[in-house]
Amino acid sequence: MLNRFCKRGGSFHGHYDKVSGALLTSLDMQAYVCANVFAQQRFGVHRMSPRLMGEGTMPHNSGLSRRDLLKWTGASGLAVLATACGAGGTTSGSGAGGAKALSVLVEAGGKAELTKIAEAFTAKTGAKVTFIELPYDGLFNRLSGELSSGTLSFDVAALDAIWLTAFAGAVRPLTELFTADVKADLFPALVTEAQVGGTFVGMPVWTNAEILFYRKDLFEDADEQAAFKKKYGHELVPPTTWEQFNDAAAFFTRGGKLYGTDVKGAVETEWLAHILQAGSPGVVLDASGQVIIDNEQHLKALTFYSDLNNKLKVSPPGAAQLDWAGAQNLFNQGKTAMMRFWAHAFPLIPKDSPVYGKVGAAPMIGGAAGVAGIPGPWYLSVPKATKQADLATEFVKFAYDNNAMAIESSLGLAARKSAFEQYADKPGYEHFKPLLETLNATATKPRPATAKWQQIVDTVLIPTLQQSLNPNADYTGLLAAAKDKVQSLAQ
Amino acid sequence: MTPRTSTRTLLWALLTSIVVLYAFPFAYLILTSLKLPTDAIAVPPTVLPKAWSLENYGTALATPGVIPSFINSTSTAVISTVLSVLLAVPAAYGITRYGTVSGRIFIMLALVTRMVPPVAIGVPLVTLMSTAGITDTPTALALAHTTISLPLSIWLMASFFEAVPPSLEEAAVVDGCTRLQALVRIVVPVVGGGIAVTAIFAFLASWNEFLFALLLTAVRAQTTPIVIANFQTQYGLQWGPMTALATLYSVPVVLFTLLLQRRIVAGMTLGAVKG
């Protein structure tokens, strides 16, 4: 486009413009267009004339020598820099007057989980805790940049479980914090996931898992119960098995006004949970790192999951593109009767939603191996490069000791079994017992400990899932192709 | 209908389609910000609000860190713009008027920062700013943004200086001006429109920048693009407040553009030299 403009302009200078045209963004191009228009309109000449290439410059005899210009330029630059630097301030690290201070890097959604804990920590130790709050994708970039350079802006980082392997080499071992009592009060999958190469590199601070949300007003309606029993021969109850789930989903699918459930093609964890329910020793990779994505359990889970959309047709259209937010909105608008979703969303149903006060929670459904879910924990880790390792480790221990405080936050999650149990019988926390049952289930396992996990998800799992949401999909073939891709990534 | 009229109609239809295509995302952003929070995330989405509401704006403005982030964005963009213009004007003048080999090499090398992915510069900048003790300040971020805007500013100003005939300065010198006086009193006012264009592009580059802000700020210097992104979390997307804040963040820059647009047009029509 720039070149075309130049030709029309008449004498745009070739070499510079080829270079700059290739490098500049559309914003830059607009600027160049303005520049050329300016030149043409004002002086009847075109910019970047040969003079810029060193021809036809002004005579150097008119008072301002090259040296003067350099002096003038340098002085201006230094003055501006000096002014600009003065506008800044000192970086954090320790508080004013040498008071203790700690910076905690956290994803925006998780900050609330740590706020009360941080306040209590400050009250106890006098150390001011400052949160560096970043969006999820940005947090990973920030961690990668700072941990690789060793120049840190934080002393403690809240890490997604799937990042632990990638950053294990840059964080301090926390093995001494994992006493027998600590391990006994954490869900087994979380204890497993906290270790990389046998070393504990993060302390769980909160966790989540998918459970079953269902419409109590529909499931407890006497007419619905009678009609269901007449049609299927068993009681209408919140489903605990795949078969019950299929029946209930089919029963509540009513001509586009209401669907039995959703099928999410844009996210993978629901399929992964079904793989564990089918009894697979792991998801995608086994404990030894072998690719098992084409095993029998993966195929059964994919068949169960995709057939909800392809054969039973109990999910709203557009399954391949549906993600968490979309599925949550559909349920909150009363368009689906059941939803497998992260437990934290249970108390977050809006008051103006047509289903507010009509939703029940049950453990995640089970397959041949029983109930299983994929835990979604976050861990607190202490970077090796921090200058406040002791204070940071003290904060991590304090966060574990006072883990129940996190439940009072807007997200309302914790990591310790005892913290969840403390609230499980209180009104408003009806989702905690299903969550506890799902997280304690023997088939519940963490995702594989591989630094390539996010890449596997983005380039293999989600595309495979989306391709499977087609009535003519060949599930076996898709998994075979997925195996090749995962193996090439793992190499 | 004559062929000329039909061509014109076709061109207008094409232009209107292009404008609608480009304007729709921004219009949708504004309309979404005026929906009720539940409507903003409805599936399937609607273009027009079922009920008009400013609730999202209230939520966005009540979010901790929003107001300071506006101040940070403004101060960062202003510092970066001033730095870019003040450094670009003499640099571009020297390059165009003296035409030395080193000047030509310099203007090419100035583009180096645009040849590499920003993240490749961002990580070393983190270390540099930390060493300089200015991490998490608008100054540090403005310096980083200047690495983006300065090359463009130099190229832009060089082209504007190119358009000024040397005879203008020579006349000023004959009338008793020194070279510096000729530059400051004659050339700079003549390229005022160009400086305005350069300033607006430097300001826009800083105002909208995300990656360096992500890498170089933590608490005190966090800019609004980061705060907007924070509305999307692992646990949900606050679409309503996010669009409301994005709309608010667009207002100053739209006004700024319109304001300087007039300045640019005025600069182009005044004409100090008749060509």
PDB file of C-alpha atoms in Angstrom, chain A residues 16 19 23-25 27-28 30-32 34-35 37-39 41-43 45 47-49 51-54 57-60 62-66 69 72-73 77 80-81 84-85 87-92 107-109 130-136 138 141-142 145-146 149 151 160 206 208 326 329-330 333 335 344 350 352 378 411, chain B residues 38 41-44 79 83 86-87 90 93-100 104 107-108 111 114-115 123 126-127 130 133-135 137 139 143 152 155-156 158-160 162-166 169-170 173 178-180 183 190-191 194 197 201 204 210 214-215 217-220 222 226 229-230 232-235 267-268 271-273 275:
ATOM      1  CA  TYR A  16      14.547   3.745   2.377  1.00  0.00           C
ATOM      2  CA  VAL A  19      13.097  -0.909   4.167  1.00  0.00           C
ATOM      3  CA  LEU A  23       9.032  -2.658   9.007  1.00  0.00           C
ATOM      4  CA  LEU A  24       6.374  -0.179   9.822  1.00  0.00           C
ATOM      5  CA  THR A  25       2.944  -0.906  11.149  1.00  0.00           C
ATOM      6  CA  LEU A  27      -0.114   3.221  12.371  1.00  0.00           C
ATOM      7  CA  ASP A  28       3.274   4.162  11.003  1.00  0.00           C
ATOM      8  CA  GLN A  30      -0.754   6.552   8.360  1.00  0.00           C
ATOM      9  CA  ALA A  31       1.986   8.826   9.639  1.00  0.00           C
ATOM     10  CA  TYR A  32       3.946   8.466   6.448  1.00  0.00           C
ATOM     11  CA  CYS A  34       0.382  12.394   6.461  1.00  0.00           C
ATOM     12  CA  ALA A  35       4.002  13.316   5.922  1.00  0.00           C
ATOM     13  CA  VAL A  37       0.529  14.825   1.971  1.00  0.00           C
ATOM     14  CA  PHE A  38       2.071  17.573   4.079  1.00  0.00           C
ATOM     15  CA  ALA A  39       5.044  17.839   1.784  1.00  0.00           C
ATOM     16  CA  GLN A  41       0.381  20.305  -0.122  1.00  0.00           C
ATOM     17  CA  ARG A  42       2.688  22.707   1.545  1.00  0.00           C
ATOM     18  CA  PHE A  43       5.724  22.822  -0.626  1.00  0.00           C
ATOM     19  CA  VAL A  45       7.519  18.501  -3.197  1.00  0.00           C
ATOM     20  CA  ARG A  47       9.226  13.704   0.990  1.00  0.00           C
ATOM     21  CA  MET A  48      12.414  11.681   1.104  1.00  0.00           C
ATOM     22  CA  SER A  49      14.001  13.519  -1.758  1.00  0.00           C
ATOM     23  CA  ARG A  51      18.753  15.267  -0.181  1.00  0.00           C
ATOM     24  CA  LEU A  52      18.086  12.789   2.583  1.00  0.00           C
ATOM     25  CA  MET A  53      20.490  10.530   0.774  1.00  0.00           C
ATOM     26  CA  GLY A  54      23.212  13.113   1.106  1.00  0.00           C
ATOM     27  CA  THR A  57      22.416  19.692   1.573  1.00  0.00           C
ATOM     28  CA  MET A  58      22.595  23.251   2.796  1.00  0.00           C
ATOM     29  CA  PRO A  59      25.936  24.996   2.807  1.00  0.00           C
ATOM     30  CA  HIS A  60      27.628  24.764   6.183  1.00  0.00           C
ATOM     31  CA  SER A  62      25.506  29.877   8.248  1.00  0.00           C
ATOM     32  CA  GLY A  63      26.231  29.948  11.970  1.00  0.00           C
ATOM     33  CA  LEU A  64      25.262  26.507  13.273  1.00  0.00           C
ATOM     34  CA  SER A  65      28.057  24.044  12.807  1.00  0.00           C
ATOM     35  CA  ARG A  66      27.622  20.295  12.984  1.00  0.00           C
ATOM     36  CA  LEU A  69      23.997  20.952  16.482  1.00  0.00           C
ATOM     37  CA  TRP A  72      22.380  21.324  21.198  1.00  0.00           C
ATOM     38  CA  THR A  73      20.893  17.903  20.523  1.00  0.00           C
ATOM     39  CA  GLY A  77      18.296  14.942  25.251  1.00  0.00           C
ATOM     40  CA  VAL A  80      14.713  15.665  28.994  1.00  0.00           C
ATOM     41  CA  LEU A  81      16.139  12.433  30.367  1.00  0.00           C
ATOM     42  CA  ALA A  84      11.972  12.308  33.050  1.00  0.00           C
ATOM     43  CA  CYS A  85      14.042  10.342  35.513  1.00  0.00           C
ATOM     44  CA  ALA A  87       9.476  12.129  37.512  1.00  0.00           C
ATOM     45  CA  GLY A  88       9.808   8.558  38.494  1.00  0.00           C
ATOM     46  CA  GLY A  89      10.622   7.321  41.924  1.00  0.00           C
ATOM     47  CA  THR A  90      12.288   4.528  43.709  1.00  0.00           C
ATOM     48  CA  THR A  91      11.407   0.925  43.146  1.00  0.00           C
ATOM     49  CA  SER A  92       9.825  -1.206  45.756  1.00  0.00           C
ATOM     50  CA  GLU A 107      -3.324 -13.486  38.410  1.00  0.00           C
ATOM     51  CA  ALA A 108      -6.042 -10.853  38.538  1.00  0.00           C
ATOM     52  CA  GLY A 109      -8.768 -13.347  39.407  1.00  0.00           C
ATOM     53  CA  THR A 130       1.920  -5.539  47.757  1.00  0.00           C
ATOM     54  CA  PHE A 131       0.170  -7.430  44.983  1.00  0.00           C
ATOM     55  CA  ILE A 132       1.272  -7.264  41.382  1.00  0.00           C
ATOM     56  CA  GLU A 133      -1.911  -8.144  39.573  1.00  0.00           C
ATOM     57  CA  LEU A 134      -1.704  -9.267  35.946  1.00  0.00           C
ATOM     58  CA  PRO A 135      -3.950 -10.941  33.364  1.00  0.00           C
ATOM     59  CA  TYR A 136      -3.486 -14.700  32.991  1.00  0.00           C
ATOM     60  CA  GLY A 138       0.520 -11.723  30.770  1.00  0.00           C
ATOM     61  CA  ASN A 141       5.064 -13.830  30.038  1.00  0.00           C
ATOM     62  CA  ARG A 142       6.109 -11.812  33.057  1.00  0.00           C
ATOM     63  CA  GLY A 145      10.909 -12.891  31.473  1.00  0.00           C
ATOM     64  CA  GLU A 146      11.815 -12.206  35.060  1.00  0.00           C
ATOM     65  CA  SER A 149      16.680 -12.836  33.565  1.00  0.00           C
ATOM     66  CA  THR A 151      15.736  -9.564  37.735  1.00  0.00           C
ATOM     67  CA  ASP A 160      -0.962 -22.107  37.888  1.00  0.00           C
ATOM     68  CA  TRP A 206      -6.488 -22.605  46.456  1.00  0.00           C
ATOM     69  CA  ASN A 208     -11.011 -25.786  42.094  1.00  0.00           C
ATOM     70  CA  GLY A 326     -20.397 -19.205  27.054  1.00  0.00           C
ATOM     71  CA  ASN A 329     -24.039 -17.811  30.414  1.00  0.00           C
ATOM     72  CA  LEU A 330     -26.238 -20.438  28.809  1.00  0.00           C
ATOM     73  CA  GLN A 333     -29.955 -17.804  31.264  1.00  0.00           C
ATOM     74  CA  LYS A 335     -31.035 -22.587  28.574  1.00  0.00           C
ATOM     75  CA  HIS A 344     -16.408 -21.496  42.347  1.00  0.00           C
ATOM     76  CA  PRO A 350     -26.475 -13.462  39.315  1.00  0.00           C
ATOM     77  CA  ASP A 352     -31.288 -11.334  38.146  1.00  0.00           C
ATOM     78  CA  TRP A 378      -2.676 -22.506  42.188  1.00  0.00           C
ATOM     79  CA  LEU A 411     -13.740 -16.504  44.712  1.00  0.00           C
TER      80      LEU A 411
ATOM     81  CA  THR B  38     -26.110  -9.978  32.264  1.00  0.00           C
ATOM     82  CA  ILE B  41     -22.525 -11.689  28.329  1.00  0.00           C
ATOM     83  CA  ALA B  42     -25.719 -13.095  26.796  1.00  0.00           C
ATOM     84  CA  VAL B  43     -25.452 -16.051  24.419  1.00  0.00           C
ATOM     85  CA  PRO B  44     -26.131 -15.420  21.580  1.00  0.00           C
ATOM     86  CA  ILE B  79       6.893  11.825  28.857  1.00  0.00           C
ATOM     87  CA  LEU B  83      11.164  12.683  24.655  1.00  0.00           C
ATOM     88  CA  LEU B  86      12.644  16.638  21.499  1.00  0.00           C
ATOM     89  CA  LEU B  87      15.109  14.003  20.344  1.00  0.00           C
ATOM     90  CA  PRO B  90      17.300  17.861  16.139  1.00  0.00           C
ATOM     91  CA  TYR B  93      17.289  18.146  11.191  1.00  0.00           C
ATOM     92  CA  GLY B  94      20.912  17.144  11.405  1.00  0.00           C
ATOM     93  CA  ILE B  95      20.416  14.137   9.180  1.00  0.00           C
ATOM     94  CA  THR B  96      18.542  16.013   6.485  1.00  0.00           C
ATOM     95  CA  ARG B  97      20.566  19.221   6.445  1.00  0.00           C
ATOM     96  CA  TYR B  98      24.098  17.875   6.828  1.00  0.00           C
ATOM     97  CA  GLY B  99      23.610  14.734   4.763  1.00  0.00           C
ATOM     98  CA  THR B 100      26.606  12.914   6.183  1.00  0.00           C
ATOM     99  CA  ARG B 104      22.439   8.058   6.763  1.00  0.00           C
ATOM    100  CA  ILE B 107      18.703   6.789  10.328  1.00  0.00           C
ATOM    101  CA  MET B 108      18.836   3.218   9.088  1.00  0.00           C
ATOM    102  CA  LEU B 111      14.925   1.249  12.684  1.00  0.00           C
ATOM    103  CA  ARG B 114      11.465  -2.122  14.886  1.00  0.00           C
ATOM    104  CA  MET B 115      13.156  -5.070  13.211  1.00  0.00           C
ATOM    105  CA  VAL B 123      13.333  -8.588  28.662  1.00  0.00           C
ATOM    106  CA  VAL B 126      13.563  -5.107  32.512  1.00  0.00           C
ATOM    107  CA  THR B 127      17.174  -5.691  33.566  1.00  0.00           C
ATOM    108  CA  SER B 130      16.094  -2.485  37.358  1.00  0.00           C
ATOM    109  CA  GLY B 133      16.591   1.768  39.858  1.00  0.00           C
ATOM    110  CA  ILE B 134      13.565   3.063  37.999  1.00  0.00           C
ATOM    111  CA  THR B 135      11.531  -0.135  37.672  1.00  0.00           C
ATOM    112  CA  THR B 137       7.818   4.024  37.242  1.00  0.00           C
ATOM    113  CA  THR B 139       9.679   7.127  33.478  1.00  0.00           C
ATOM    114  CA  LEU B 143      11.781   5.313  28.040  1.00  0.00           C
ATOM    115  CA  LEU B 152       9.304   6.568  13.571  1.00  0.00           C
ATOM    116  CA  TRP B 155      11.823   9.289   9.985  1.00  0.00           C
ATOM    117  CA  LEU B 156       8.718  11.413  10.069  1.00  0.00           C
ATOM    118  CA  ALA B 158      13.227  13.912   8.474  1.00  0.00           C
ATOM    119  CA  SER B 159      10.586  13.830   5.785  1.00  0.00           C
ATOM    120  CA  PHE B 160       9.014  17.029   7.075  1.00  0.00           C
ATOM    121  CA  GLU B 162      13.047  17.502   3.681  1.00  0.00           C
ATOM    122  CA  ALA B 163       9.976  19.319   2.493  1.00  0.00           C
ATOM    123  CA  VAL B 164      11.260  22.681   3.737  1.00  0.00           C
ATOM    124  CA  PRO B 165      13.359  24.357   1.034  1.00  0.00           C
ATOM    125  CA  PRO B 166      16.860  25.289   2.262  1.00  0.00           C
ATOM    126  CA  GLU B 169      16.773  29.143   6.059  1.00  0.00           C
ATOM    127  CA  GLU B 170      19.238  30.836   3.742  1.00  0.00           C
ATOM    128  CA  VAL B 173      20.520  33.749   7.587  1.00  0.00           C
ATOM    129  CA  THR B 178      22.159  32.310  13.077  1.00  0.00           C
ATOM    130  CA  ARG B 179      21.584  28.705  11.975  1.00  0.00           C
ATOM    131  CA  LEU B 180      20.076  27.892  15.359  1.00  0.00           C
ATOM    132  CA  LEU B 183      15.931  26.480  12.898  1.00  0.00           C
ATOM    133  CA  VAL B 190       6.952  25.879   9.425  1.00  0.00           C
ATOM    134  CA  VAL B 191       6.999  22.178  10.303  1.00  0.00           C
ATOM    135  CA  GLY B 194       4.647  17.851  11.146  1.00  0.00           C
ATOM    136  CA  VAL B 197       1.691  14.615  13.514  1.00  0.00           C
ATOM    137  CA  PHE B 201       1.775   9.103  16.651  1.00  0.00           C
ATOM    138  CA  LEU B 204      -0.774   6.914  20.395  1.00  0.00           C
ATOM    139  CA  PHE B 210       0.586  -3.337  26.203  1.00  0.00           C
ATOM    140  CA  LEU B 214       3.100  -5.734  31.194  1.00  0.00           C
ATOM    141  CA  LEU B 215       6.808  -6.396  31.625  1.00  0.00           C
ATOM    142  CA  THR B 217       5.198  -2.166  35.588  1.00  0.00           C
ATOM    143  CA  ALA B 218       3.964  -3.751  38.757  1.00  0.00           C
ATOM    144  CA  VAL B 219       1.868  -1.586  41.033  1.00  0.00           C
ATOM    145  CA  ARG B 220       2.743   2.097  40.899  1.00  0.00           C
ATOM    146  CA  GLN B 222       0.498   0.079  35.852  1.00  0.00           C
ATOM    147  CA  ILE B 226      -3.212  -3.841  31.801  1.00  0.00           C
ATOM    148  CA  ALA B 229      -7.009  -6.978  30.534  1.00  0.00           C
ATOM    149  CA  ASN B 230      -7.362  -7.834  34.224  1.00  0.00           C
ATOM    150  CA  GLN B 232     -10.613 -11.319  32.050  1.00  0.00           C
ATOM    151  CA  THR B 233      -9.532 -13.838  34.626  1.00  0.00           C
ATOM    152  CA  GLN B 234      -9.345 -17.579  34.859  1.00  0.00           C
ATOM    153  CA  TYR B 235     -12.613 -17.512  36.724  1.00  0.00           C
ATOM    154  CA  GLY B 267      -0.884  23.419   8.816  1.00  0.00           C
ATOM    155  CA  MET B 268      -1.396  22.023   5.361  1.00  0.00           C
ATOM    156  CA  GLY B 271       1.371  27.437   3.150  1.00  0.00           C
ATOM    157  CA  ALA B 272       4.428  29.487   4.070  1.00  0.00           C
ATOM    158  CA  VAL B 273       5.943  28.804   0.667  1.00  0.00           C
ATOM    159  CA  GLY B 275       5.243  25.704  -4.560  1.00  0.00           C
TER     160      GLY B 275
END
